[in-house]
Coordinates of C-alpha atoms and ligand atoms in Angstrom, one line a residue:
M1 CA 22.1 -9.0 -6.7
D2 CA 22.2 -6.2 -4.3
Q3 CA 25.0 -6.3 -1.7
L4 CA 22.7 -5.5 1.2
K5 CA 22.4 -8.7 3.2
H6 CA 19.6 -9.0 5.7
D7 CA 19.4 -10.6 9.2
L8 CA 16.1 -12.5 8.9
E9 CA 14.9 -11.6 12.4
A10 CA 15.5 -7.9 11.8
I11 CA 13.1 -8.1 8.8
G12 CA 10.4 -10.0 10.8
W13 CA 11.3 -13.7 10.7
N14 CA 10.0 -15.6 13.7
S15 CA 8.9 -19.0 14.9
F16 CA 5.5 -18.8 13.1
F17 CA 7.2 -18.5 9.7
Q18 CA 10.0 -20.9 10.7
D19 CA 7.4 -23.6 11.5
N20 CA 5.7 -23.1 8.2
F21 CA 9.0 -23.3 6.3
T22 CA 10.2 -26.7 7.3
D23 CA 9.1 -28.5 4.2
F24 CA 10.5 -25.9 1.9
K25 CA 13.9 -26.1 3.7
E26 CA 14.1 -29.8 2.9
D27 CA 13.5 -28.9 -0.8
G28 CA 16.6 -26.6 -0.7
L29 CA 14.6 -23.4 -0.8
I30 CA 15.5 -20.2 1.2
P31 CA 13.1 -17.8 2.9
G32 CA 12.8 -14.2 1.9
R33 CA 10.5 -11.2 2.4
I34 CA 8.9 -9.2 -0.4
S35 CA 9.8 -5.6 -0.2
E36 CA 8.4 -4.5 -3.6
V37 CA 6.1 -5.8 -6.3
Q38 CA 7.0 -4.4 -9.7
R39 CA 5.2 -5.3 -12.9
K40 CA 6.9 -8.7 -13.4
N41 CA 9.5 -8.7 -10.7
Y42 CA 9.4 -9.1 -7.0
I43 CA 12.2 -7.6 -4.9
V44 CA 12.9 -10.2 -2.1
L45 CA 15.0 -9.5 1.0
T46 CA 17.1 -12.5 2.0
E47 CA 20.1 -13.4 4.0
L48 CA 22.1 -13.4 0.8
G49 CA 21.0 -10.0 -0.4
E50 CA 18.1 -8.4 -2.3
I51 CA 17.1 -10.8 -5.0
V52 CA 15.1 -9.8 -8.0
S53 CA 12.7 -12.7 -8.5
R54 CA 9.7 -14.0 -10.4
V55 CA 7.1 -16.4 -9.4
S56 CA 7.4 -20.0 -10.8
G57 CA 5.1 -20.8 -13.6
K58 CA 3.4 -23.4 -11.5
L59 CA 2.7 -20.9 -8.7
R60 CA 1.3 -18.4 -11.2
F61 CA -0.8 -21.0 -12.9
E62 CA -2.1 -22.4 -9.7
A63 CA -2.8 -19.0 -8.2
D64 CA -6.3 -19.0 -9.6
E65 CA -7.1 -16.4 -7.0
K66 CA -5.0 -13.3 -6.9
S67 CA -4.8 -13.7 -3.1
K68 CA -2.4 -16.6 -3.6
L69 CA 0.3 -14.5 -5.3
P70 CA 2.9 -12.7 -3.2
V71 CA 2.3 -9.1 -2.0
V72 CA 4.5 -6.6 -0.1
G73 CA 5.3 -8.0 3.4
D74 CA 4.9 -11.6 2.4
W75 CA 7.4 -14.3 3.4
V76 CA 8.1 -16.6 0.4
A77 CA 10.2 -19.7 -0.3
L78 CA 12.5 -19.2 -3.2
R79 CA 15.5 -20.6 -5.1
I80 CA 18.4 -18.5 -6.3
E81 CA 19.2 -19.5 -9.9
S82 CA 22.7 -19.5 -11.4
N83 CA 22.1 -16.0 -12.9
N84 CA 21.4 -14.7 -9.3
K85 CA 17.8 -14.2 -10.0
G86 CA 15.2 -15.8 -7.8
T87 CA 12.3 -18.1 -8.4
I88 CA 9.5 -18.0 -5.9
Y89 CA 7.8 -21.3 -5.3
A90 CA 5.4 -20.6 -2.4
V91 CA 3.9 -17.9 -0.2
L92 CA 4.0 -18.8 3.5
P93 CA 0.8 -18.4 5.5
R94 CA 0.2 -14.8 6.5
K95 CA 0.0 -13.6 10.1
S96 CA -2.1 -10.7 9.1
K97 CA -3.4 -9.3 5.9
F98 CA -5.2 -6.3 4.4
S99 CA -7.6 -7.3 1.7
R100 CA -10.7 -6.2 -0.1
K101 CA -13.3 -8.0 -2.1
V102 CA -13.1 -7.3 -5.8
A103 CA -16.3 -7.7 -7.7
G104 CA -15.8 -9.4 -11.1
K105 CA -17.4 -12.5 -12.6
I106 CA -16.8 -13.9 -9.2
T107 CA -16.0 -12.0 -6.1
E108 CA -12.3 -12.4 -5.4
E109 CA -10.2 -11.5 -2.5
Q110 CA -7.5 -9.1 -3.3
V111 CA -4.7 -8.9 -0.7
M112 CA -2.9 -5.6 -0.5
I113 CA -0.2 -6.2 2.1
A114 CA 0.7 -8.9 4.5
N115 CA 2.3 -9.5 7.9
V116 CA 1.9 -6.1 9.4
D117 CA 2.3 -6.0 13.2
T118 CA 0.9 -2.5 14.0
V119 CA -1.2 -0.1 12.0
W120 CA -0.9 3.6 12.7
I121 CA -4.2 5.2 12.0
V122 CA -3.4 8.8 11.4
S123 CA -5.9 11.6 11.8
G124 CA -5.4 15.3 11.5
L125 CA -6.5 17.5 14.4
D126 CA -7.9 20.1 12.0
Q127 CA -11.2 20.7 10.4
D128 CA -11.0 17.3 8.5
F129 CA -11.1 15.4 11.8
N130 CA -13.8 12.8 11.4
I131 CA -14.6 10.3 14.2
Q132 CA -16.7 8.0 11.9
R133 CA -13.8 7.6 9.6
I134 CA -11.5 6.7 12.4
E135 CA -14.1 4.1 13.4
R136 CA -14.2 2.7 9.9
Y137 CA -10.4 2.4 9.8
L138 CA -10.5 0.6 13.2
A139 CA -12.8 -2.0 11.8
L140 CA -10.5 -2.5 8.8
V141 CA -7.5 -3.0 11.1
F142 CA -9.3 -5.4 13.4
R143 CA -10.3 -7.5 10.5
S144 CA -6.7 -7.6 9.3
G145 CA -5.2 -9.2 12.4
A146 CA -2.8 -6.3 13.0
K147 CA -2.9 -4.1 16.1
P148 CA -4.2 -0.6 15.7
I149 CA -2.8 2.6 17.4
L150 CA -4.2 6.1 16.8
I151 CA -2.0 9.0 15.9
L152 CA -3.6 12.4 16.2
N153 CA -1.3 14.7 14.2
K154 CA -1.2 18.5 13.8
S155 CA -1.5 19.2 17.6
D156 CA 0.1 22.6 16.8
I157 CA -3.1 23.9 15.2
C158 CA -5.7 22.2 17.4
R159 CA -7.8 24.3 19.8
E160 CA -10.3 21.6 20.8
L161 CA -7.9 18.9 22.0
E162 CA -9.9 17.9 25.0
D163 CA -13.1 17.4 22.9
R164 CA -11.2 15.4 20.4
I165 CA -9.8 13.1 23.0
K166 CA -13.2 12.6 24.5
E167 CA -14.7 11.6 21.2
V168 CA -11.9 9.1 20.6
K169 CA -12.3 7.6 24.1
E170 CA -16.0 7.0 23.3
I171 CA -15.2 4.8 20.3
G172 CA -12.1 3.1 21.7
P173 CA -11.5 3.5 25.4
N174 CA -8.4 1.2 25.2
L175 CA -7.1 2.3 21.9
P176 CA -3.5 3.5 22.3
M177 CA -3.4 7.1 21.3
H178 CA -0.5 9.5 20.6
I179 CA -0.8 13.2 20.1
I180 CA 1.9 14.6 17.9
S181 CA 3.0 17.4 15.6
A182 CA 5.0 16.1 12.6
E183 CA 5.5 19.8 11.6
L184 CA 7.1 20.7 14.9
N185 CA 8.7 17.3 15.4
E186 CA 6.9 16.9 18.7
G187 CA 5.8 13.6 20.2
L188 CA 7.3 11.4 17.5
E189 CA 9.7 9.7 20.0
E190 CA 6.7 7.9 21.5
L191 CA 6.2 6.1 18.2
W192 CA 9.5 4.2 18.3
Q193 CA 8.2 1.7 20.7
Y194 CA 6.1 0.2 17.9
V195 CA 9.0 -0.2 15.5
D196 CA 11.3 -2.5 17.5
K197 CA 13.7 -4.8 15.6
G198 CA 11.7 -7.1 13.3
K199 CA 8.4 -5.2 13.7
T200 CA 6.4 -4.0 10.7
V201 CA 4.2 -0.9 10.7
A202 CA 1.8 0.4 8.1
L203 CA 0.2 3.8 8.0
L204 CA -3.5 4.4 7.3
G205 CA -5.2 7.7 7.0
S206 CA -6.8 10.1 4.6
S207 CA -4.9 12.2 2.2
G208 CA -3.5 15.3 3.9
V209 CA -3.4 14.1 7.5
G210 CA 0.4 14.0 7.5
K211 CA 1.5 10.4 6.8
S212 CA 4.4 11.4 4.5
S213 CA 5.5 14.0 7.0
I214 CA 5.6 11.4 9.8
L215 CA 7.4 8.9 7.6
N216 CA 10.0 11.5 6.6
R217 CA 10.6 12.4 10.3
L218 CA 11.1 8.8 11.1
I219 CA 13.5 7.9 8.3
G220 CA 15.3 11.2 8.7
F221 CA 15.1 12.4 5.2
N222 CA 12.7 13.4 2.5
R223 CA 11.7 10.2 0.8
Q224 CA 9.9 12.1 -2.0
K225 CA 13.4 13.3 -3.1
V226 CA 15.6 10.3 -2.4
G227 CA 13.5 7.2 -2.2
S228 CA 12.4 6.9 -5.8
V229 CA 13.7 4.4 -8.3
R230 CA 12.8 4.6 -11.9
E231 CA 11.4 1.8 -14.0
A232 CA 10.2 1.9 -17.6
D233 CA 6.6 1.1 -18.2
S234 CA 5.2 -0.9 -21.1
H235 CA 5.5 2.2 -23.4
G236 CA 9.1 2.8 -22.5
R237 CA 8.2 5.8 -20.4
H238 CA 9.8 6.2 -17.0
I239 CA 7.5 5.9 -14.1
T240 CA 8.6 6.5 -10.5
T241 CA 8.2 3.7 -8.0
Y242 CA 9.3 3.4 -4.4
R243 CA 10.7 0.7 -2.3
E244 CA 7.6 -0.1 -0.3
L245 CA 9.2 -1.9 2.7
I246 CA 11.4 0.7 4.3
M247 CA 14.0 -0.2 6.9
L248 CA 14.1 2.3 9.7
P249 CA 17.5 3.5 11.0
K250 CA 16.7 2.3 14.6
G251 CA 15.3 -1.1 13.4
G252 CA 11.9 -2.1 12.4
M253 CA 10.2 -1.5 9.1
I254 CA 7.4 0.7 7.6
I255 CA 5.3 -0.4 4.7
D256 CA 4.3 2.5 2.4
N257 CA 2.2 0.8 -0.2
P258 CA -0.3 2.2 -2.7
G259 CA -2.6 -0.7 -1.7
M260 CA -3.0 0.9 1.7
R261 CA -3.9 4.2 0.0
E262 CA -6.4 2.3 -2.1
L263 CA -7.9 0.6 0.9
Q264 CA -8.4 3.9 2.5
L265 CA -9.9 5.4 -0.6
W266 CA -12.1 2.4 -1.0
S267 CA -13.3 2.6 2.6
E268 CA -13.9 6.3 2.0
D269 CA -15.2 6.4 -1.5
E270 CA -18.8 7.1 -0.4
D271 CA -17.7 10.1 1.6
I272 CA -15.4 11.5 -1.1
D273 CA -18.5 12.3 -3.2
E274 CA -20.3 13.5 -0.1
V275 CA -17.4 15.6 1.1
F276 CA -16.8 17.2 -2.3
D277 CA -20.4 17.6 -3.3
D278 CA -20.0 21.4 -3.6
I279 CA -17.3 20.9 -6.3
E280 CA -19.6 18.3 -8.0
V281 CA -22.4 20.9 -8.0
L282 CA -20.1 23.7 -9.3
S283 CA -18.8 21.4 -12.1
R284 CA -22.3 21.2 -13.7
D285 CA -21.7 24.7 -15.0
C286 CA -18.3 23.9 -16.6
K287 CA -18.2 24.4 -20.4
F288 CA -17.0 20.9 -21.0
R289 CA -18.8 17.9 -19.6
D290 CA -15.5 16.0 -19.0
C291 CA -13.8 19.1 -17.5
T292 CA -10.9 18.1 -15.2
H293 CA -10.9 21.6 -13.6
V294 CA -7.2 22.1 -14.3
N295 CA -6.8 24.3 -17.3
E296 CA -9.9 24.0 -19.5
P297 CA -11.6 27.3 -20.6
G298 CA -15.0 28.0 -19.1
C299 CA -14.3 26.0 -15.9
A300 CA -16.8 26.9 -13.2
V301 CA -14.7 25.4 -10.5
K302 CA -11.7 27.6 -11.3
K303 CA -14.0 30.6 -11.5
A304 CA -15.3 29.8 -8.0
I305 CA -11.7 29.7 -6.7
E306 CA -10.9 33.1 -8.3
S307 CA -14.0 34.7 -6.8
G308 CA -13.4 33.1 -3.4
V309 CA -16.5 30.9 -3.3
L310 CA -14.3 27.8 -3.2
D311 CA -11.3 27.5 -1.0
L312 CA -8.0 26.9 -2.9
R313 CA -6.8 24.3 -0.3
R314 CA -9.9 22.4 -0.6
Y315 CA -9.7 22.3 -4.4
Q316 CA -6.1 21.1 -4.2
H317 CA -7.1 18.4 -1.8
Y318 CA -9.8 17.3 -4.2
L319 CA -7.4 17.2 -7.1
K320 CA -4.9 15.2 -5.1
L321 CA -7.5 12.6 -4.2
K322 CA -8.7 12.3 -7.8
K323 CA -5.1 11.8 -9.0
E324 CA -4.6 9.1 -6.4
I325 CA -7.7 7.3 -7.5
E326 CA -6.6 7.5 -11.1
Y327 CA -3.1 6.3 -10.4
L328 CA -4.5 3.4 -8.4
S329 CA -6.9 2.3 -11.1
I330 CA -4.1 2.4 -13.7
K331 CA -1.9 0.3 -11.5
Q332 CA -4.7 -2.1 -10.8
N333 CA -5.4 -2.6 -14.5
Q334 CA -1.7 -3.1 -15.3
M335 CA -1.5 -5.8 -12.6
K336 CA -4.5 -7.5 -14.0
R337 CA -3.1 -7.5 -17.5
V338 CA 0.3 -8.8 -16.5
T339 CA -1.3 -11.7 -14.6
E340 CA -3.6 -12.5 -17.6
I341 CA -0.8 -12.4 -20.1
A342 CA 1.5 -14.5 -18.0
R343 CA -1.3 -17.1 -17.5
G344 CA -2.1 -17.1 -21.2
R345 CA 1.5 -17.7 -22.1
Y346 CA 1.8 -20.5 -19.7
I347 CA -1.3 -22.2 -21.1
S348 CA -0.2 -21.8 -24.7
K349 CA 3.3 -23.2 -23.8
Y350 CA 1.6 -26.1 -22.1
A351 CA -0.7 -26.7 -25.0
K352 CA 2.3 -26.9 -27.4
V353 CA 4.0 -29.5 -25.2
V354 CA 0.8 -31.6 -25.0
K355 CA 0.5 -31.4 -28.8
K356 CA 4.1 -32.6 -29.2
L357 CA 3.5 -35.4 -26.9
K358 CA 0.4 -36.5 -28.8
A359 CA 2.4 -36.4 -32.0
V360 CA 4.9 -39.0 -30.7
N361 CA 4.2 -42.5 -31.9
Y362 CA 4.7 -44.9 -29.0
Ligands
GDP1 P1 -0.3 12.8 3.6 O1 -1.2 13.1 2.4 O2 -1.1 12.1 4.7 O3 1.0 12.1 3.3 O4 0.0 14.2 4.3 P2 1.3 15.1 4.2 O5 2.4 14.6 5.0 O6 1.6 15.3 2.7 O7 0.8 16.5 4.8 C1 -0.2 17.2 4.3 C2 -0.1 18.7 4.8 O8 -0.2 18.8 6.2 C3 1.3 19.3 4.4 O9 1.1 20.6 3.9 C4 2.0 19.2 5.7 O10 3.0 20.3 5.8 C5 0.9 19.5 6.7 N1 1.3 18.9 8.0 C6 1.8 17.6 8.3 N2 2.0 17.5 9.6 C7 1.6 18.6 10.2 C8 1.5 19.1 11.6 O11 1.9 18.4 12.5 N3 1.0 20.3 11.8 C9 0.6 21.1 10.8 N4 0.1 22.3 11.1 N5 0.6 20.7 9.5 C10 1.1 19.5 9.2
ZN2 ZN1 -14.2 22.6 -14.7

């Protein structure tokens, strides 16, 4: 058990959750908030410290829909066992949630994160500025039940600020808007009003708009370097994961969750192809059909960079997006496998018990 004890209100507890917890309290359970979902474990913040927990077999079995299992930001009812590990028995109703529909045999709802108060839609004031994309993000946030604010970043390199503001006012006249430069550390103090004690913020925005830079400014250090924890994957390799619910030094929390990146990619996936259709066209001349345009011989994309036909920055942006999509689909498959294996085990254990009972002569 981690020594870090949490004041429940500081991590978002309020009367809404309190009211929904009454029955569980009578059962001797305690409340906690999910800060990270690993392959099997859930890290839960509680008044007694950070508890490494698993969901109860019953909850896992009954969670016929993925949306019923805990996600980052959820409040849960758990019991701390004698070995200091937790067992999660229930997920409390969510005040807000980000979810998407997953097509399978049946269309399922997949919840990415829960109980976010404010979403910061981040957009860069550079050539990637895209008002339709902001509009799409806004729709996503409204559907979630959280409150949107717009952050226009990179003010230091914008020459058409007036035009940009006008465009935004057209789609959202009352949308709170903040113009900042994460690079120059300008305007970020305005953002603290959204991360009061107990408030939870999530960042949404395309790759490259400056989300990590903003986050690093707010937490006061470079998370890329210090925030990582290492966990072994199923092949014993070490993979880097991050604490996804980050406590800010002045109170409040920020959720930095791959699910948010996935949502944003998913809401963008049509325009990824569209935006990078030049690379798509170039790649038809690559020597290998499955060329990844990294170090294969006869790569037409690399050749285009060398000859100046394709901008290097644009190519790097493309690679970064592709890597993110790959990472997310791996993670998604892993999650799916873990859930299936766990359910399978539970069913076979249950079947054994039934068999034994049947063998008893009454
Ligand atoms: P993310 O992908 O949204 O997390 O974006 P990053 O924080 O990684 O930033 C992408 C790039 O934009 C980096 O090269 C940053 O240095 C740069 N950047 C971030 N904020 C600013 C800013 O305010 N002004 C300028 N000019 N560049 C910025
Ligand atoms: Zn290639």
